[in-house]
Amino acid sequence: MGGVMVNSEIERIKKVREIITSIIEKKGRDHLYDLTGIGGGFKLKKTDIDVLDTYIGSAIFSEKLNRAGLLHLGGNPTIHRAVGFNRTSSAILSTIIALSKDIDKVIHYLPKRPSHPSIPRSCKIFNIPYFESDNIDEILNRIDKNTLTVITGATMDHKVVDLKRLKKIISQCNEKKSISFVDDASGARLRLLYNQPPALKLNANLVVTSTDKLMEGPRAGLLAGDIDLIDIIYEEGLKYGLEAQAPVLAGMVNALESFDLQKLKEAFNRANSIDLTPLISIGIKVERTPTGFLLTSLSEEESIQLALKLLEDYGIITITAAGMPGASKTLRIDFCSKDAYRISNEYILNAIVNSYREIRE
Ligand SMILES: *Cc1c(COP(=O)(O)O)cnc(C)c1O
């Protein structure tokens, strides 16, 4: 196979950062197209900049984040609170640290395995038995008062949970007094496309979402839920430096306040209507996602090779190329980003077809 070889996750990340830097230097930002659905963004108001001091900023923006965050996640300010972490992974780690003394296992339902690595990795640190399944019957009978029950709202590959199943697991948790925690990193917004209610409206105890997945905020984790739980989890986060600092909190607030469901719906419509026959006709298997599509027939190695070619030759950034260690390697194109609006379906399909031919040579 032609193209760059990378032998480890960190080598891949370093290589990709080099390529991105070189495209920026030689051609400019306009020649990069972030199609990860993790476009990020950092909107600040002029008045925000005057109050970014460590303690002043945290005071002001944590209160604003509480308000905007609860609105986004369907919370009620009299019983719920929302707080900011550096990443969704940090919020998950803090939750497991805080609950580790009170639970004897973590069980995790997701619409399709595997889980995002942050959940099993966090359990491993504390030797907490961890069980995950995409079969609801294997989950329901394991729920008891000593479990933390995690439900993924949408997987890394954007498979969305079925609402009836989500409700059933949460109600079983309430009945058995198990803490329910929805990993809604992208699901908090993807589920809206299917008219699903936010997690706190469904009586989940905890929910986390990422403010840069399918919205234009910094990479950060917004955790919300029952006030007593949030207080102990946030305190653990503060001890280990996992909490978001004032500038990130400000970016989160502005992203939440300017979140536009209409833009997401446009990406949804584009994903529904794009003609994928150019890919199918050269033997690539594809699957539509709510806001894009996946190439499902490539091996992990082929996916990485293809992703690196797409970046080097066409400026297209994917999670397969640039994602964190352990993130899904299935090549996914997402139309929910500011860059996606600048390029045509033809450009994207042509880039994939040509790159695929080259790595096959
Ligand atoms: C992205 C994602 C995470 C982790 O988010 P980070 O910002 O990378 O920490 C966790 N769970 C799911 C389902 C995700 O999609």
Coordinates of C-alpha atoms and ligand atoms in Angstrom, one line a residue:
M1 CA 0.0 0.0 0.0
G2 CA 1.2 3.5 -0.8
G3 CA 1.2 6.4 1.7
V4 CA 2.5 7.2 5.1
M5 CA 2.8 4.4 7.7
V6 CA 2.2 5.1 11.3
N7 CA 2.8 2.4 13.9
S8 CA 1.3 3.9 17.0
E9 CA -1.5 6.2 18.1
I10 CA 0.9 8.9 19.2
E11 CA 2.9 8.7 16.0
R12 CA -0.3 9.1 14.1
I13 CA -1.2 12.2 16.1
K14 CA 2.2 13.7 15.7
K15 CA 2.2 13.1 12.0
V16 CA -1.2 14.6 11.5
R17 CA -0.3 17.7 13.5
E18 CA 2.8 18.1 11.2
I19 CA 0.6 17.8 8.1
I20 CA -1.9 20.3 9.4
T21 CA 0.8 22.8 10.3
S22 CA 2.4 22.4 6.9
I23 CA -0.9 23.0 5.1
I24 CA -1.6 26.1 7.2
E25 CA 1.9 27.4 6.5
K26 CA 2.0 26.7 2.7
K27 CA -1.6 27.2 1.7
G28 CA -3.5 28.7 4.6
R29 CA -6.5 27.7 6.8
D30 CA -8.9 27.8 3.8
H31 CA -7.3 24.6 2.4
L32 CA -8.3 22.6 5.5
Y33 CA -11.7 21.1 5.9
D34 CA -12.5 19.8 9.3
L35 CA -15.2 17.1 8.7
T36 CA -14.9 15.5 12.1
G37 CA -18.1 17.0 13.6
I38 CA -15.7 18.2 16.3
G39 CA -15.0 21.5 14.7
G40 CA -14.6 23.4 17.9
G41 CA -14.8 27.1 18.1
F42 CA -14.1 29.7 20.7
K43 CA -16.5 32.6 20.7
L44 CA -15.8 35.3 23.3
K45 CA -17.6 38.6 23.9
K46 CA -15.5 41.7 24.3
T47 CA -16.7 42.0 27.9
D48 CA -15.8 38.4 28.6
I49 CA -12.1 39.1 28.1
D50 CA -12.0 41.6 31.0
V51 CA -13.1 38.9 33.5
L52 CA -11.0 35.8 32.6
D53 CA -9.0 36.0 35.9
T54 CA -8.7 32.6 37.6
Y55 CA -11.1 33.2 40.5
I56 CA -13.2 36.1 39.1
G57 CA -13.8 34.2 35.8
S58 CA -14.6 31.0 37.4
A59 CA -17.2 32.7 39.6
I60 CA -18.9 34.5 36.8
F61 CA -18.8 31.8 34.1
S62 CA -19.6 28.8 36.3
E63 CA -22.9 30.5 37.2
K64 CA -23.6 31.3 33.5
L65 CA -22.6 27.8 32.5
N66 CA -25.0 26.4 35.1
R67 CA -27.9 28.3 33.6
A68 CA -27.0 27.7 29.9
G69 CA -26.0 24.1 30.6
L70 CA -29.2 23.1 32.4
L71 CA -31.2 24.7 29.6
H72 CA -29.3 22.6 27.0
L73 CA -29.6 19.3 29.0
G74 CA -33.2 19.8 30.2
G75 CA -32.4 20.4 33.9
N76 CA -34.4 22.1 36.6
P77 CA -32.3 24.7 38.6
T78 CA -33.9 23.8 41.9
I79 CA -32.7 20.2 41.8
H80 CA -30.0 20.1 39.2
R81 CA -26.6 21.7 38.6
A82 CA -24.3 21.9 35.5
V83 CA -20.5 22.2 35.7
G84 CA -17.5 22.4 33.3
F85 CA -14.6 19.9 32.8
N86 CA -11.7 19.9 30.4
R87 CA -13.1 17.1 28.4
T88 CA -16.0 14.6 28.5
S89 CA -13.3 12.1 29.5
S90 CA -12.4 14.2 32.5
A91 CA -16.0 14.5 33.6
I92 CA -16.3 10.7 33.3
L93 CA -13.1 10.1 35.2
S94 CA -14.2 12.5 38.0
T95 CA -17.5 10.7 38.3
I96 CA -15.8 7.4 38.7
I97 CA -13.3 8.8 41.2
A98 CA -16.2 10.3 43.3
L99 CA -18.4 7.2 43.2
S100 CA -15.7 4.6 43.4
K101 CA -16.2 4.1 47.2
D102 CA -20.0 3.6 46.9
I103 CA -20.4 1.3 43.9
D104 CA -19.2 -2.2 43.2
K105 CA -19.6 -2.3 39.5
V106 CA -20.2 -0.2 36.4
I107 CA -22.5 -1.5 33.7
H108 CA -22.9 0.2 30.4
Y109 CA -25.6 0.0 27.8
L110 CA -24.8 1.3 24.3
P111 CA -26.7 1.0 21.0
K112 CA -23.6 -0.6 19.5
R113 CA -20.3 -1.7 21.1
P114 CA -17.6 -0.7 21.7
S115 CA -17.7 2.0 24.3
H116 CA -15.7 5.2 24.2
P117 CA -12.4 4.1 26.0
S118 CA -12.8 6.7 28.8
I119 CA -15.3 4.6 30.7
P120 CA -13.5 1.3 30.9
R121 CA -10.2 3.0 31.3
S122 CA -11.5 5.0 34.3
C123 CA -12.9 1.8 35.9
K124 CA -9.6 0.1 35.5
I125 CA -7.7 2.7 37.5
F126 CA -9.9 1.8 40.5
N127 CA -10.3 -1.9 39.8
I128 CA -14.0 -1.5 39.4
P129 CA -15.6 -4.4 37.5
Y130 CA -16.9 -3.1 34.2
F131 CA -19.5 -4.7 32.0
E132 CA -20.8 -3.3 28.7
S133 CA -23.4 -4.6 26.3
D134 CA -25.6 -3.6 23.4
N135 CA -28.2 -6.2 24.5
I136 CA -30.6 -4.5 26.9
D137 CA -31.6 -7.8 28.6
E138 CA -28.0 -8.3 29.7
I139 CA -28.1 -4.9 31.3
L140 CA -31.5 -4.7 33.0
N141 CA -31.0 -7.7 35.3
R142 CA -27.6 -6.4 36.4
I143 CA -28.9 -3.1 37.7
D144 CA -28.9 -2.8 41.5
K145 CA -28.2 -0.2 44.1
N146 CA -24.5 -0.8 44.0
T147 CA -24.1 -0.2 40.3
L148 CA -23.4 2.9 38.4
T149 CA -25.4 2.5 35.2
V150 CA -24.0 4.2 32.1
I151 CA -26.1 4.6 29.0
T152 CA -24.5 6.0 25.8
G153 CA -26.9 8.3 23.9
A154 CA -24.9 8.1 20.7
T155 CA -21.8 6.0 20.0
M156 CA -18.5 7.3 18.6
D157 CA -19.8 6.2 15.2
H158 CA -23.0 8.1 15.8
K159 CA -25.4 5.3 16.3
V160 CA -28.3 6.8 18.4
V161 CA -29.9 5.0 21.3
D162 CA -33.5 3.9 21.0
L163 CA -35.7 6.1 23.2
K164 CA -37.8 3.3 24.6
R165 CA -34.7 1.4 25.7
L166 CA -33.2 4.6 27.2
K167 CA -36.4 5.2 29.2
K168 CA -36.6 1.6 30.3
I169 CA -33.1 1.5 31.7
I170 CA -33.5 4.8 33.5
S171 CA -36.8 3.7 35.1
Q172 CA -35.1 0.4 36.1
C173 CA -32.3 2.5 37.7
N174 CA -34.8 4.6 39.6
E175 CA -36.7 1.6 40.8
K176 CA -33.5 -0.2 41.9
K177 CA -31.8 3.0 43.2
S178 CA -28.9 2.7 40.9
I179 CA -27.3 6.0 39.7
S180 CA -28.0 6.5 36.0
F181 CA -25.4 8.4 33.9
V182 CA -26.0 9.2 30.3
D183 CA -22.9 9.6 28.1
D184 CA -24.4 12.0 25.7
A185 CA -21.1 13.4 24.3
S186 CA -22.6 13.8 20.9
G187 CA -26.0 12.3 21.7
A188 CA -27.3 15.4 23.5
R189 CA -27.6 17.0 20.1
L190 CA -27.9 14.0 17.8
R191 CA -30.9 12.7 19.8
L192 CA -32.7 16.1 19.2
L193 CA -32.8 15.2 15.5
Y194 CA -35.0 12.3 16.4
N195 CA -37.2 14.4 18.8
Q196 CA -35.8 12.7 21.8
P197 CA -35.9 14.7 25.1
P198 CA -32.8 15.8 26.9
A199 CA -31.4 13.3 29.5
L200 CA -32.4 15.2 32.6
K201 CA -36.0 15.5 31.4
L202 CA -35.9 11.7 31.3
N203 CA -35.0 11.6 35.0
A204 CA -31.4 10.5 34.5
N205 CA -29.3 11.3 37.6
L206 CA -26.3 12.5 35.6
V207 CA -25.5 13.4 32.0
V208 CA -22.3 14.6 30.2
T209 CA -21.9 16.2 26.8
S210 CA -19.1 17.6 24.8
T211 CA -19.3 21.3 23.9
D212 CA -17.4 20.8 20.6
K213 CA -19.3 17.9 19.2
L214 CA -21.9 19.1 16.7
M215 CA -21.7 22.6 18.2
E216 CA -19.1 25.4 18.0
G217 CA -17.5 25.3 21.4
P218 CA -14.2 24.4 22.9
R219 CA -13.4 20.8 23.5
A220 CA -14.8 20.5 27.0
G221 CA -17.2 18.3 29.0
L222 CA -20.5 19.7 30.4
L223 CA -21.6 17.6 33.3
A224 CA -25.1 18.0 34.8
G225 CA -27.4 16.2 37.2
D226 CA -28.6 16.0 40.8
I227 CA -27.0 18.8 42.8
D228 CA -25.6 16.5 45.6
L229 CA -23.9 14.2 43.1
I230 CA -22.6 17.1 41.0
D231 CA -21.1 18.7 44.1
I232 CA -19.0 15.6 45.1
I233 CA -18.0 14.9 41.5
Y234 CA -16.9 18.5 40.8
E235 CA -14.9 18.6 44.1
E236 CA -12.9 15.5 43.0
G237 CA -12.4 17.2 39.6
L238 CA -11.0 20.3 41.4
K239 CA -8.6 18.1 43.4
Y240 CA -7.1 16.5 40.3
G241 CA -7.2 19.5 37.9
L242 CA -9.9 18.0 35.7
E243 CA -12.2 21.1 35.9
A244 CA -12.5 23.6 33.1
Q245 CA -10.8 27.0 33.7
A246 CA -12.3 30.4 33.2
P247 CA -11.4 30.9 29.5
V248 CA -12.8 27.5 28.6
L249 CA -15.9 28.1 30.7
A250 CA -16.5 31.4 28.9
G251 CA -16.2 29.6 25.5
M252 CA -18.6 26.9 26.7
V253 CA -21.2 29.4 27.7
N254 CA -21.1 31.3 24.4
A255 CA -21.3 28.0 22.4
L256 CA -24.3 26.9 24.4
E257 CA -26.0 30.2 24.1
S258 CA -25.5 30.3 20.3
F259 CA -26.3 26.7 19.6
D260 CA -28.4 26.5 16.5
L261 CA -30.5 23.3 16.0
Q262 CA -31.3 24.5 12.5
K263 CA -27.7 24.1 11.4
L264 CA -27.7 20.6 12.7
K265 CA -30.9 19.9 10.7
E266 CA -29.3 21.2 7.5
A267 CA -26.4 18.7 8.1
F268 CA -29.0 16.0 8.7
N269 CA -30.8 16.7 5.4
R270 CA -27.5 16.8 3.5
A271 CA -26.5 13.4 5.0
N272 CA -29.9 12.0 4.0
S273 CA -29.7 13.2 0.4
I274 CA -26.1 12.7 -0.6
D275 CA -25.7 10.2 -3.4
L276 CA -23.1 7.7 -2.3
T277 CA -23.0 5.6 -5.5
P278 CA -19.5 6.8 -6.5
L279 CA -18.2 5.0 -3.4
I280 CA -20.4 2.0 -3.6
S281 CA -19.5 1.4 -7.3
I282 CA -15.8 1.0 -6.4
G283 CA -16.6 -1.5 -3.8
I284 CA -16.7 0.6 -0.6
K285 CA -19.4 -0.3 1.8
V286 CA -21.1 2.8 3.3
E287 CA -23.6 3.5 6.1
R288 CA -25.4 6.8 6.7
T289 CA -25.1 8.5 10.1
P290 CA -27.5 11.2 11.3
T291 CA -25.2 14.0 10.0
G292 CA -22.8 12.2 7.6
F293 CA -21.6 8.8 6.5
L294 CA -19.3 6.0 7.5
L295 CA -17.0 3.7 5.4
T296 CA -17.6 0.4 7.0
S297 CA -15.7 -2.1 4.7
L298 CA -12.2 -0.9 5.3
S299 CA -9.7 -2.5 7.7
E300 CA -8.4 -0.3 10.5
E301 CA -5.1 0.0 8.7
E302 CA -6.8 0.9 5.4
S303 CA -8.9 3.5 7.2
I304 CA -5.9 5.2 8.7
Q305 CA -4.0 5.2 5.3
L306 CA -7.1 6.6 3.6
A307 CA -7.6 9.2 6.3
L308 CA -4.0 10.4 6.1
K309 CA -4.3 10.7 2.2
L310 CA -7.5 12.7 2.6
L311 CA -5.6 15.1 4.8
E312 CA -2.4 15.4 2.9
D313 CA -3.9 15.7 -0.6
Y314 CA -7.3 17.2 0.0
G315 CA -7.0 18.9 3.4
I316 CA -9.9 16.8 4.8
I317 CA -9.6 16.2 8.6
T318 CA -11.3 13.1 10.0
I319 CA -11.3 11.5 13.5
T320 CA -9.6 8.5 12.0
A321 CA -6.6 10.7 11.2
A322 CA -6.6 13.2 14.1
G323 CA -8.6 11.6 16.9
M324 CA -7.5 10.8 20.4
P325 CA -5.9 7.4 21.2
G326 CA -8.6 4.8 21.3
A327 CA -11.1 6.8 19.3
S328 CA -13.0 4.9 16.6
K329 CA -11.0 4.2 13.4
T330 CA -14.0 3.8 11.2
L331 CA -13.7 6.6 8.7
R332 CA -16.6 9.0 9.2
I333 CA -17.5 12.2 7.3
D334 CA -19.6 14.7 9.2
F335 CA -21.4 17.6 7.6
C336 CA -22.0 19.4 10.9
S337 CA -19.1 21.8 10.9
K338 CA -18.3 25.3 9.6
D339 CA -15.9 23.9 7.1
A340 CA -18.4 21.4 5.7
Y341 CA -20.5 24.3 4.3
R342 CA -17.5 25.4 2.2
I343 CA -17.1 22.2 0.2
S344 CA -19.3 20.3 -2.2
N345 CA -20.3 16.6 -2.0
E346 CA -18.5 16.1 -5.2
Y347 CA -15.2 17.4 -3.7
I348 CA -15.5 15.0 -0.8
L349 CA -16.6 11.9 -2.8
N350 CA -13.9 12.6 -5.4
A351 CA -11.2 12.9 -2.7
I352 CA -12.3 9.6 -1.2
V353 CA -12.4 7.8 -4.6
N354 CA -9.0 9.0 -5.6
S355 CA -7.3 8.4 -2.3
Y356 CA -8.9 4.9 -2.1
R357 CA -7.4 4.0 -5.5
E358 CA -4.0 5.3 -4.5
I359 CA -3.8 3.3 -1.2
R360 CA -4.9 0.2 -3.1
E361 CA -2.1 0.5 -5.6
Ligands
LIG1 C1 -16.2 11.9 22.3 C2 -16.8 11.0 23.2 C3 -16.3 10.9 24.6 C4 -15.1 11.7 25.0 O1 -15.0 13.0 24.7 P1 -13.6 13.8 24.8 O2 -13.9 15.2 24.6 O3 -12.7 13.3 23.8 O4 -13.1 13.5 26.2 C5 -16.9 10.1 25.4 N1 -18.0 9.3 25.1 C6 -18.5 9.4 23.8 C7 -19.7 8.5 23.5 C8 -17.9 10.2 22.9 O5 -18.4 10.2 21.6

